[in-house]
Amino acid sequence: MKKITGIDLGTTYSAIATLDDLGNPEIMPNPESNNRITRSAVYIGKDKAIVGDKALEASITEPKKVALKAKIEMENEVVFSTKNGEWIEGKKGYTPSQVSSLILSKLKDYTSGVKKAVITVPALFTEVARESTLDAAKVAGLDVELINEPTAAVLHYANLPGVKLSGRVLVFDLGGGTFDITIANIKDKKVNVITSVGDKHLGGEDFDKELIKIIDKKYKKAKGKSLNT
C-alpha cells in the first residue's frame, strides 16, 4: 500500500502528516525536537542550509542569511539576498521556490518512503504561485497535487467518524500570511465547493504588525519615544 501523505507548507509554520494503519491522519514529529510543527525558516549558509527553529537561532548572529515568508513571495519574481537579508528583485539569490524546496525536503525526512503527497495552498494562490509550489516539490523529490487549504478542512470534517454535516458550510482559514474562506455544499459526505477566496494581506503576522503599531503609539505618548520593535 502506498503511503498517503499531506503537507501544510505554511508562511510561518509547516507540517507533514501520513495515514496510520487505521486510516487516521497523524502529524509526524521532527525527530530532532519531537515538535509536530516546523518553523518555515531557512538559514542559508556557505556550505549548508538549516531549516526550522535552528535557523531562527542562527538569525541572532547572522540575520541576513535567514529567509522567512517564502510562501507569500511564491507569485513574485524576487530572490532572497543573503547580502541584503531580504527578498529583492534581481537574479542573484534564492527564489521562493528554492527556499520552499528546502522546507519540503526537511519535512520529507520526518518519515520514510514519501514520494507522493498532497500540498495545501491558499485559496487565493495565483497560477504562478501554484506552479512555483509544484517546482519546489519537484526539487524536493516529491510528486504532488495541490488542494486549497480551506477546502481540505471541509473535506476533513465532512468525513470524520460520527460527524454529520449537511447543507451550506463556511470555513475560515486564518494563517500566518493569508486569510481564506471556502463556501461549500455538503450532502452525504460529498463536498461541492461553491467558492474559495481570500486576502493575502490579512494573516496572523499582519495582525501582529498592527498590534505593535498600537502599542508603539501608546508607548510613545507615555514615554516620549518609540519602542525598539
C-alpha positions as protocol buffer text, in pm:
chain_id: "A"
residue {
  index: 1
  type: MET
  ca { x: 0 y: 0 z: 0 }
}
residue {
  index: 2
  type: LYS
  ca { x: 133 y: 341 z: -95 }
}
residue {
  index: 3
  type: LYS
  ca { x: 194 y: 588 z: 186 }
}
residue {
  index: 4
  type: ILE
  ca { x: -65 y: 867 z: 177 }
}
residue {
  index: 5
  type: THR
  ca { x: 96 y: 1196 z: 277 }
}
residue {
  index: 6
  type: GLY
  ca { x: -29 y: 1551 z: 326 }
}
residue {
  index: 7
  type: ILE
  ca { x: 183 y: 1862 z: 370 }
}
residue {
  index: 8
  type: ASP
  ca { x: 90 y: 2205 z: 501 }
}
residue {
  index: 9
  type: LEU
  ca { x: 355 y: 2437 z: 359 }
}
residue {
  index: 10
  type: GLY
  ca { x: 284 y: 2745 z: 567 }
}
residue {
  index: 11
  type: THR
  ca { x: 407 y: 3102 z: 582 }
}
residue {
  index: 12
  type: THR
  ca { x: 521 y: 3073 z: 944 }
}
residue {
  index: 13
  type: TYR
  ca { x: 495 y: 2701 z: 1022 }
}
residue {
  index: 14
  type: SER
  ca { x: 481 y: 2381 z: 816 }
}
residue {
  index: 15
  type: ALA
  ca { x: 380 y: 2022 z: 893 }
}
residue {
  index: 16
  type: ILE
  ca { x: 361 y: 1678 z: 734 }
}
residue {
  index: 17
  type: ALA
  ca { x: 108 y: 1403 z: 806 }
}
residue {
  index: 18
  type: THR
  ca { x: 52 y: 1044 z: 698 }
}
residue {
  index: 19
  type: LEU
  ca { x: -231 y: 798 z: 750 }
}
residue {
  index: 20
  type: ASP
  ca { x: -176 y: 539 z: 1022 }
}
residue {
  index: 21
  type: ASP
  ca { x: -273 y: 171 z: 997 }
}
residue {
  index: 22
  type: LEU
  ca { x: -633 y: 257 z: 1085 }
}
residue {
  index: 23
  type: GLY
  ca { x: -655 y: 527 z: 821 }
}
residue {
  index: 24
  type: ASN
  ca { x: -636 y: 819 z: 1063 }
}
residue {
  index: 25
  type: PRO
  ca { x: -412 y: 1118 z: 984 }
}
residue {
  index: 26
  type: GLU
  ca { x: -110 y: 1153 z: 1210 }
}
residue {
  index: 27
  type: ILE
  ca { x: 120 y: 1455 z: 1211 }
}
residue {
  index: 28
  type: MET
  ca { x: 481 y: 1341 z: 1202 }
}
residue {
  index: 29
  type: PRO
  ca { x: 710 y: 1500 z: 1463 }
}
residue {
  index: 30
  type: ASN
  ca { x: 1054 y: 1641 z: 1395 }
}
residue {
  index: 31
  type: PRO
  ca { x: 1294 y: 1362 z: 1508 }
}
residue {
  index: 32
  type: GLU
  ca { x: 1532 y: 1624 z: 1649 }
}
residue {
  index: 33
  type: SER
  ca { x: 1288 y: 1813 z: 1871 }
}
residue {
  index: 34
  type: ASN
  ca { x: 969 y: 1600 z: 1867 }
}
residue {
  index: 35
  type: ASN
  ca { x: 775 y: 1912 z: 1764 }
}
residue {
  index: 36
  type: ARG
  ca { x: 485 y: 1848 z: 1528 }
}
residue {
  index: 37
  type: ILE
  ca { x: 520 y: 2183 z: 1352 }
}
residue {
  index: 38
  type: THR
  ca { x: 831 y: 2322 z: 1188 }
}
residue {
  index: 39
  type: ARG
  ca { x: 916 y: 2689 z: 1157 }
}
residue {
  index: 40
  type: SER
  ca { x: 919 y: 2788 z: 789 }
}
residue {
  index: 41
  type: ALA
  ca { x: 1260 y: 2950 z: 826 }
}
residue {
  index: 42
  type: VAL
  ca { x: 1572 y: 2866 z: 626 }
}
residue {
  index: 43
  type: TYR
  ca { x: 1928 y: 2962 z: 717 }
}
residue {
  index: 44
  type: ILE
  ca { x: 2135 y: 2978 z: 401 }
}
residue {
  index: 45
  type: GLY
  ca { x: 2500 y: 2923 z: 486 }
}
residue {
  index: 46
  type: LYS
  ca { x: 2801 y: 2897 z: 263 }
}
residue {
  index: 47
  type: ASP
  ca { x: 2816 y: 2518 z: 282 }
}
residue {
  index: 48
  type: LYS
  ca { x: 2477 y: 2414 z: 416 }
}
residue {
  index: 49
  type: ALA
  ca { x: 2117 y: 2513 z: 478 }
}
residue {
  index: 50
  type: ILE
  ca { x: 1932 y: 2479 z: 809 }
}
residue {
  index: 51
  type: VAL
  ca { x: 1553 y: 2462 z: 837 }
}
residue {
  index: 52
  type: GLY
  ca { x: 1330 y: 2532 z: 1136 }
}
residue {
  index: 53
  type: ASP
  ca { x: 1394 y: 2662 z: 1487 }
}
residue {
  index: 54
  type: LYS
  ca { x: 1770 y: 2624 z: 1449 }
}
residue {
  index: 55
  type: ALA
  ca { x: 1752 y: 2859 z: 1150 }
}
residue {
  index: 56
  type: LEU
  ca { x: 1589 y: 3121 z: 1373 }
}
residue {
  index: 57
  type: GLU
  ca { x: 1858 y: 3068 z: 1634 }
}
residue {
  index: 58
  type: ALA
  ca { x: 2120 y: 3132 z: 1365 }
}
residue {
  index: 59
  type: SER
  ca { x: 1942 y: 3457 z: 1276 }
}
residue {
  index: 60
  type: ILE
  ca { x: 2057 y: 3605 z: 1609 }
}
residue {
  index: 61
  type: THR
  ca { x: 2415 y: 3627 z: 1486 }
}
residue {
  index: 62
  type: GLU
  ca { x: 2355 y: 3620 z: 1109 }
}
residue {
  index: 63
  type: PRO
  ca { x: 2008 y: 3769 z: 1047 }
}
residue {
  index: 64
  type: LYS
  ca { x: 2072 y: 3845 z: 680 }
}
residue {
  index: 65
  type: LYS
  ca { x: 2114 y: 3477 z: 600 }
}
residue {
  index: 66
  type: VAL
  ca { x: 1773 y: 3360 z: 723 }
}
residue {
  index: 67
  type: ALA
  ca { x: 1490 y: 3351 z: 467 }
}
residue {
  index: 68
  type: LEU
  ca { x: 1135 y: 3385 z: 600 }
}
residue {
  index: 69
  type: LYS
  ca { x: 787 y: 3404 z: 444 }
}
residue {
  index: 70
  type: ALA
  ca { x: 884 y: 3232 z: 119 }
}
residue {
  index: 71
  type: LYS
  ca { x: 523 y: 3126 z: 73 }
}
residue {
  index: 72
  type: ILE
  ca { x: 385 y: 3478 z: 26 }
}
residue {
  index: 73
  type: GLU
  ca { x: 658 y: 3552 z: -229 }
}
residue {
  index: 74
  type: MET
  ca { x: 580 y: 3249 z: -449 }
}
residue {
  index: 75
  type: GLU
  ca { x: 398 y: 3455 z: -712 }
}
residue {
  index: 76
  type: ASN
  ca { x: 663 y: 3727 z: -729 }
}
residue {
  index: 77
  type: GLU
  ca { x: 978 y: 3748 z: -940 }
}
residue {
  index: 78
  type: VAL
  ca { x: 1208 y: 3801 z: -643 }
}
residue {
  index: 79
  type: VAL
  ca { x: 1505 y: 3630 z: -481 }
}
residue {
  index: 80
  type: PHE
  ca { x: 1628 y: 3618 z: -124 }
}
residue {
  index: 81
  type: SER
  ca { x: 1957 y: 3803 z: -99 }
}
residue {
  index: 82
  type: THR
  ca { x: 2191 y: 3695 z: 181 }
}
residue {
  index: 83
  type: LYS
  ca { x: 2370 y: 4026 z: 124 }
}
residue {
  index: 84
  type: ASN
  ca { x: 2060 y: 4238 z: 188 }
}
residue {
  index: 85
  type: GLY
  ca { x: 1882 y: 3994 z: 417 }
}
residue {
  index: 86
  type: GLU
  ca { x: 1551 y: 4034 z: 236 }
}
residue {
  index: 87
  type: TRP
  ca { x: 1351 y: 3948 z: -75 }
}
residue {
  index: 88
  type: ILE
  ca { x: 1456 y: 4171 z: -364 }
}
residue {
  index: 89
  type: GLU
  ca { x: 1406 y: 4198 z: -738 }
}
residue {
  index: 90
  type: GLY
  ca { x: 1704 y: 4053 z: -918 }
}
residue {
  index: 91
  type: LYS
  ca { x: 1870 y: 3732 z: -1025 }
}
residue {
  index: 92
  type: LYS
  ca { x: 2145 y: 3682 z: -767 }
}
residue {
  index: 93
  type: GLY
  ca { x: 1990 y: 3497 z: -479 }
}
residue {
  index: 94
  type: TYR
  ca { x: 1748 y: 3219 z: -391 }
}
residue {
  index: 95
  type: THR
  ca { x: 1400 y: 3203 z: -540 }
}
residue {
  index: 96
  type: PRO
  ca { x: 1093 y: 3142 z: -319 }
}
residue {
  index: 97
  type: SER
  ca { x: 1061 y: 2803 z: -487 }
}
residue {
  index: 98
  type: GLN
  ca { x: 1419 y: 2707 z: -396 }
}
residue {
  index: 99
  type: VAL
  ca { x: 1373 y: 2813 z: -34 }
}
residue {
  index: 100
  type: SER
  ca { x: 1042 y: 2624 z: -15 }
}
residue {
  index: 101
  type: SER
  ca { x: 1206 y: 2311 z: -159 }
}
residue {
  index: 102
  type: LEU
  ca { x: 1445 y: 2308 z: 139 }
}
residue {
  index: 103
  type: ILE
  ca { x: 1149 y: 2317 z: 379 }
}
residue {
  index: 104
  type: LEU
  ca { x: 977 y: 2035 z: 190 }
}
residue {
  index: 105
  type: SER
  ca { x: 1296 y: 1828 z: 194 }
}
residue {
  index: 106
  type: LYS
  ca { x: 1318 y: 1874 z: 571 }
}
residue {
  index: 107
  type: LEU
  ca { x: 958 y: 1762 z: 622 }
}
residue {
  index: 108
  type: LYS
  ca { x: 1005 y: 1468 z: 387 }
}
residue {
  index: 109
  type: ASP
  ca { x: 1282 y: 1333 z: 611 }
}
residue {
  index: 110
  type: TYR
  ca { x: 1045 y: 1305 z: 912 }
}
residue {
  index: 111
  type: THR
  ca { x: 921 y: 973 z: 773 }
}
residue {
  index: 112
  type: SER
  ca { x: 1031 y: 718 z: 516 }
}
residue {
  index: 113
  type: GLY
  ca { x: 904 y: 627 z: 173 }
}
residue {
  index: 114
  type: VAL
  ca { x: 744 y: 960 z: 85 }
}
residue {
  index: 115
  type: LYS
  ca { x: 730 y: 1004 z: -291 }
}
residue {
  index: 116
  type: LYS
  ca { x: 382 y: 1143 z: -349 }
}
residue {
  index: 117
  type: ALA
  ca { x: 194 y: 1397 z: -143 }
}
residue {
  index: 118
  type: VAL
  ca { x: -89 y: 1646 z: -133 }
}
residue {
  index: 119
  type: ILE
  ca { x: 18 y: 2003 z: -50 }
}
residue {
  index: 120
  type: THR
  ca { x: -231 y: 2258 z: 76 }
}
residue {
  index: 121
  type: VAL
  ca { x: -214 y: 2612 z: -62 }
}
residue {
  index: 122
  type: PRO
  ca { x: -413 y: 2932 z: 0 }
}
residue {
  index: 123
  type: ALA
  ca { x: -739 y: 2965 z: -190 }
}
residue {
  index: 124
  type: LEU
  ca { x: -615 y: 3291 z: -342 }
}
residue {
  index: 125
  type: PHE
  ca { x: -288 y: 3146 z: -473 }
}
residue {
  index: 126
  type: THR
  ca { x: -227 y: 3257 z: -831 }
}
residue {
  index: 127
  type: GLU
  ca { x: -137 y: 3014 z: -1107 }
}
residue {
  index: 128
  type: VAL
  ca { x: 223 y: 3136 z: -1087 }
}
residue {
  index: 129
  type: ALA
  ca { x: 235 y: 3064 z: -712 }
}
residue {
  index: 130
  type: ARG
  ca { x: 88 y: 2718 z: -767 }
}
residue {
  index: 131
  type: GLU
  ca { x: 345 y: 2641 z: -1036 }
}
residue {
  index: 132
  type: SER
  ca { x: 623 y: 2762 z: -805 }
}
residue {
  index: 133
  type: THR
  ca { x: 495 y: 2527 z: -535 }
}
residue {
  index: 134
  type: LEU
  ca { x: 496 y: 2237 z: -781 }
}
residue {
  index: 135
  type: ASP
  ca { x: 853 y: 2330 z: -881 }
}
residue {
  index: 136
  type: ALA
  ca { x: 959 y: 2332 z: -515 }
}
residue {
  index: 137
  type: ALA
  ca { x: 810 y: 1987 z: -466 }
}
residue {
  index: 138
  type: LYS
  ca { x: 986 y: 1855 z: -775 }
}
residue {
  index: 139
  type: VAL
  ca { x: 1325 y: 1977 z: -648 }
}
residue {
  index: 140
  type: ALA
  ca { x: 1248 y: 1808 z: -314 }
}
residue {
  index: 141
  type: GLY
  ca { x: 1183 y: 1482 z: -498 }
}
residue {
  index: 142
  type: LEU
  ca { x: 807 y: 1484 z: -450 }
}
residue {
  index: 143
  type: ASP
  ca { x: 525 y: 1416 z: -693 }
}
residue {
  index: 144
  type: VAL
  ca { x: 239 y: 1629 z: -560 }
}
residue {
  index: 145
  type: GLU
  ca { x: -113 y: 1751 z: -612 }
}
residue {
  index: 146
  type: LEU
  ca { x: -239 y: 2080 z: -471 }
}
residue {
  index: 147
  type: ILE
  ca { x: -558 y: 2148 z: -278 }
}
residue {
  index: 148
  type: ASN
  ca { x: -689 y: 2474 z: -133 }
}
residue {
  index: 149
  type: GLU
  ca { x: -637 y: 2490 z: 244 }
}
residue {
  index: 150
  type: PRO
  ca { x: -997 y: 2569 z: 345 }
}
residue {
  index: 151
  type: THR
  ca { x: -1123 y: 2307 z: 101 }
}
residue {
  index: 152
  type: ALA
  ca { x: -903 y: 2049 z: 273 }
}
residue {
  index: 153
  type: ALA
  ca { x: -1063 y: 2146 z: 605 }
}
residue {
  index: 154
  type: VAL
  ca { x: -1412 y: 2095 z: 459 }
}
residue {
  index: 155
  type: LEU
  ca { x: -1318 y: 1752 z: 326 }
}
residue {
  index: 156
  type: HIS
  ca { x: -1166 y: 1654 z: 661 }
}
residue {
  index: 157
  type: TYR
  ca { x: -1464 y: 1746 z: 876 }
}
residue {
  index: 158
  type: ALA
  ca { x: -1716 y: 1610 z: 628 }
}
residue {
  index: 159
  type: ASN
  ca { x: -1553 y: 1267 z: 661 }
}
residue {
  index: 160
  type: LEU
  ca { x: -1495 y: 1247 z: 1037 }
}
residue {
  index: 161
  type: PRO
  ca { x: -1648 y: 938 z: 1202 }
}
residue {
  index: 162
  type: GLY
  ca { x: -1972 y: 1018 z: 1379 }
}
residue {
  index: 163
  type: VAL
  ca { x: -1993 y: 1367 z: 1228 }
}
residue {
  index: 164
  type: LYS
  ca { x: -2290 y: 1460 z: 1013 }
}
residue {
  index: 165
  type: LEU
  ca { x: -2258 y: 1774 z: 805 }
}
residue {
  index: 166
  type: SER
  ca { x: -2518 y: 1883 z: 556 }
}
residue {
  index: 167
  type: GLY
  ca { x: -2614 y: 2198 z: 376 }
}
residue {
  index: 168
  type: ARG
  ca { x: -2405 y: 2506 z: 315 }
}
residue {
  index: 169
  type: VAL
  ca { x: -2088 y: 2539 z: 522 }
}
residue {
  index: 170
  type: LEU
  ca { x: -1845 y: 2830 z: 563 }
}
residue {
  index: 171
  type: VAL
  ca { x: -1484 y: 2753 z: 659 }
}
residue {
  index: 172
  type: PHE
  ca { x: -1240 y: 3019 z: 782 }
}
residue {
  index: 173
  type: ASP
  ca { x: -865 y: 2962 z: 744 }
}
residue {
  index: 174
  type: LEU
  ca { x: -662 y: 3225 z: 929 }
}
residue {
  index: 175
  type: GLY
  ca { x: -296 y: 3151 z: 861 }
}
residue {
  index: 176
  type: GLY
  ca { x: 26 y: 3334 z: 931 }
}
residue {
  index: 177
  type: GLY
  ca { x: 28 y: 3508 z: 595 }
}
residue {
  index: 178
  type: THR
  ca { x: -322 y: 3479 z: 449 }
}
residue {
  index: 179
  type: PHE
  ca { x: -689 y: 3464 z: 545 }
}
residue {
  index: 180
  type: ASP
  ca { x: -909 y: 3246 z: 323 }
}
residue {
  index: 181
  type: ILE
  ca { x: -1265 y: 3118 z: 327 }
}
residue {
  index: 182
  type: THR
  ca { x: -1445 y: 2842 z: 144 }
}
residue {
  index: 183
  type: ILE
  ca { x: -1820 y: 2806 z: 100 }
}
residue {
  index: 184
  type: ALA
  ca { x: -1934 y: 2454 z: 17 }
}
residue {
  index: 185
  type: ASN
  ca { x: -2245 y: 2241 z: -7 }
}
residue {
  index: 186
  type: ILE
  ca { x: -2219 y: 1910 z: 178 }
}
residue {
  index: 187
  type: LYS
  ca { x: -2453 y: 1616 z: 129 }
}
residue {
  index: 188
  type: ASP
  ca { x: -2391 y: 1254 z: 228 }
}
residue {
  index: 189
  type: LYS
  ca { x: -2015 y: 1309 z: 273 }
}
residue {
  index: 190
  type: LYS
  ca { x: -1996 y: 1464 z: -74 }
}
residue {
  index: 191
  type: VAL
  ca { x: -1847 y: 1813 z: -91 }
}
residue {
  index: 192
  type: ASN
  ca { x: -1932 y: 2060 z: -366 }
}
residue {
  index: 193
  type: VAL
  ca { x: -1715 y: 2371 z: -335 }
}
residue {
  index: 194
  type: ILE
  ca { x: -1905 y: 2684 z: -435 }
}
residue {
  index: 195
  type: THR
  ca { x: -1619 y: 2930 z: -394 }
}
residue {
  index: 196
  type: SER
  ca { x: -1283 y: 2980 z: -227 }
}
residue {
  index: 197
  type: VAL
  ca { x: -1149 y: 3334 z: -182 }
}
residue {
  index: 198
  type: GLY
  ca { x: -911 y: 3517 z: 49 }
}
residue {
  index: 199
  type: ASP
  ca { x: -694 y: 3814 z: 139 }
}
residue {
  index: 200
  type: LYS
  ca { x: -315 y: 3776 z: 124 }
}
residue {
  index: 201
  type: HIS
  ca { x: -263 y: 4081 z: 347 }
}
residue {
  index: 202
  type: LEU
  ca { x: -475 y: 3965 z: 639 }
}
residue {
  index: 203
  type: GLY
  ca { x: -274 y: 3686 z: 802 }
}
residue {
  index: 204
  type: GLY
  ca { x: -161 y: 3646 z: 1161 }
}
residue {
  index: 205
  type: GLU
  ca { x: 163 y: 3835 z: 1101 }
}
residue {
  index: 206
  type: ASP
  ca { x: -37 y: 4130 z: 966 }
}
residue {
  index: 207
  type: PHE
  ca { x: -236 y: 4126 z: 1293 }
}
residue {
  index: 208
  type: ASP
  ca { x: 95 y: 4128 z: 1485 }
}
residue {
  index: 209
  type: LYS
  ca { x: 221 y: 4433 z: 1295 }
}
residue {
  index: 210
  type: GLU
  ca { x: -98 y: 4629 z: 1361 }
}
residue {
  index: 211
  type: LEU
  ca { x: -89 y: 4540 z: 1733 }
}
residue {
  index: 212
  type: ILE
  ca { x: 273 y: 4657 z: 1753 }
}
residue {
  index: 213
  type: LYS
  ca { x: 173 y: 4989 z: 1591 }
}
residue {
  index: 214
  type: ILE
  ca { x: -96 y: 5041 z: 1857 }
}
residue {
  index: 215
  type: ILE
  ca { x: 140 y: 4954 z: 2143 }
}
residue {
  index: 216
  type: ASP
  ca { x: 416 y: 5173 z: 1997 }
}
residue {
  index: 217
  type: LYS
  ca { x: 176 y: 5468 z: 1968 }
}
residue {
  index: 218
  type: LYS
  ca { x: 68 y: 5435 z: 2332 }
}
residue {
  index: 219
  type: TYR
  ca { x: 428 y: 5387 z: 2449 }
}
residue {
  index: 220
  type: LYS
  ca { x: 543 y: 5695 z: 2260 }
}
residue {
  index: 221
  type: LYS
  ca { x: 263 y: 5902 z: 2413 }
}
residue {
  index: 222
  type: ALA
  ca { x: 360 y: 5785 z: 2763 }
}
residue {
  index: 223
  type: LYS
  ca { x: 740 y: 5784 z: 2731 }
}
residue {
  index: 224
  type: GLY
  ca { x: 808 y: 6034 z: 2454 }
}
residue {
  index: 225
  type: LYS
  ca { x: 997 y: 5784 z: 2238 }
}
residue {
  index: 226
  type: SER
  ca { x: 920 y: 5487 z: 2017 }
}
residue {
  index: 227
  type: LEU
  ca { x: 966 y: 5122 z: 2102 }
}
residue {
  index: 228
  type: ASN
  ca { x: 1260 y: 4937 z: 1955 }
}
residue {
  index: 229
  type: THR
  ca { x: 1045 y: 4691 z: 1761 }
}
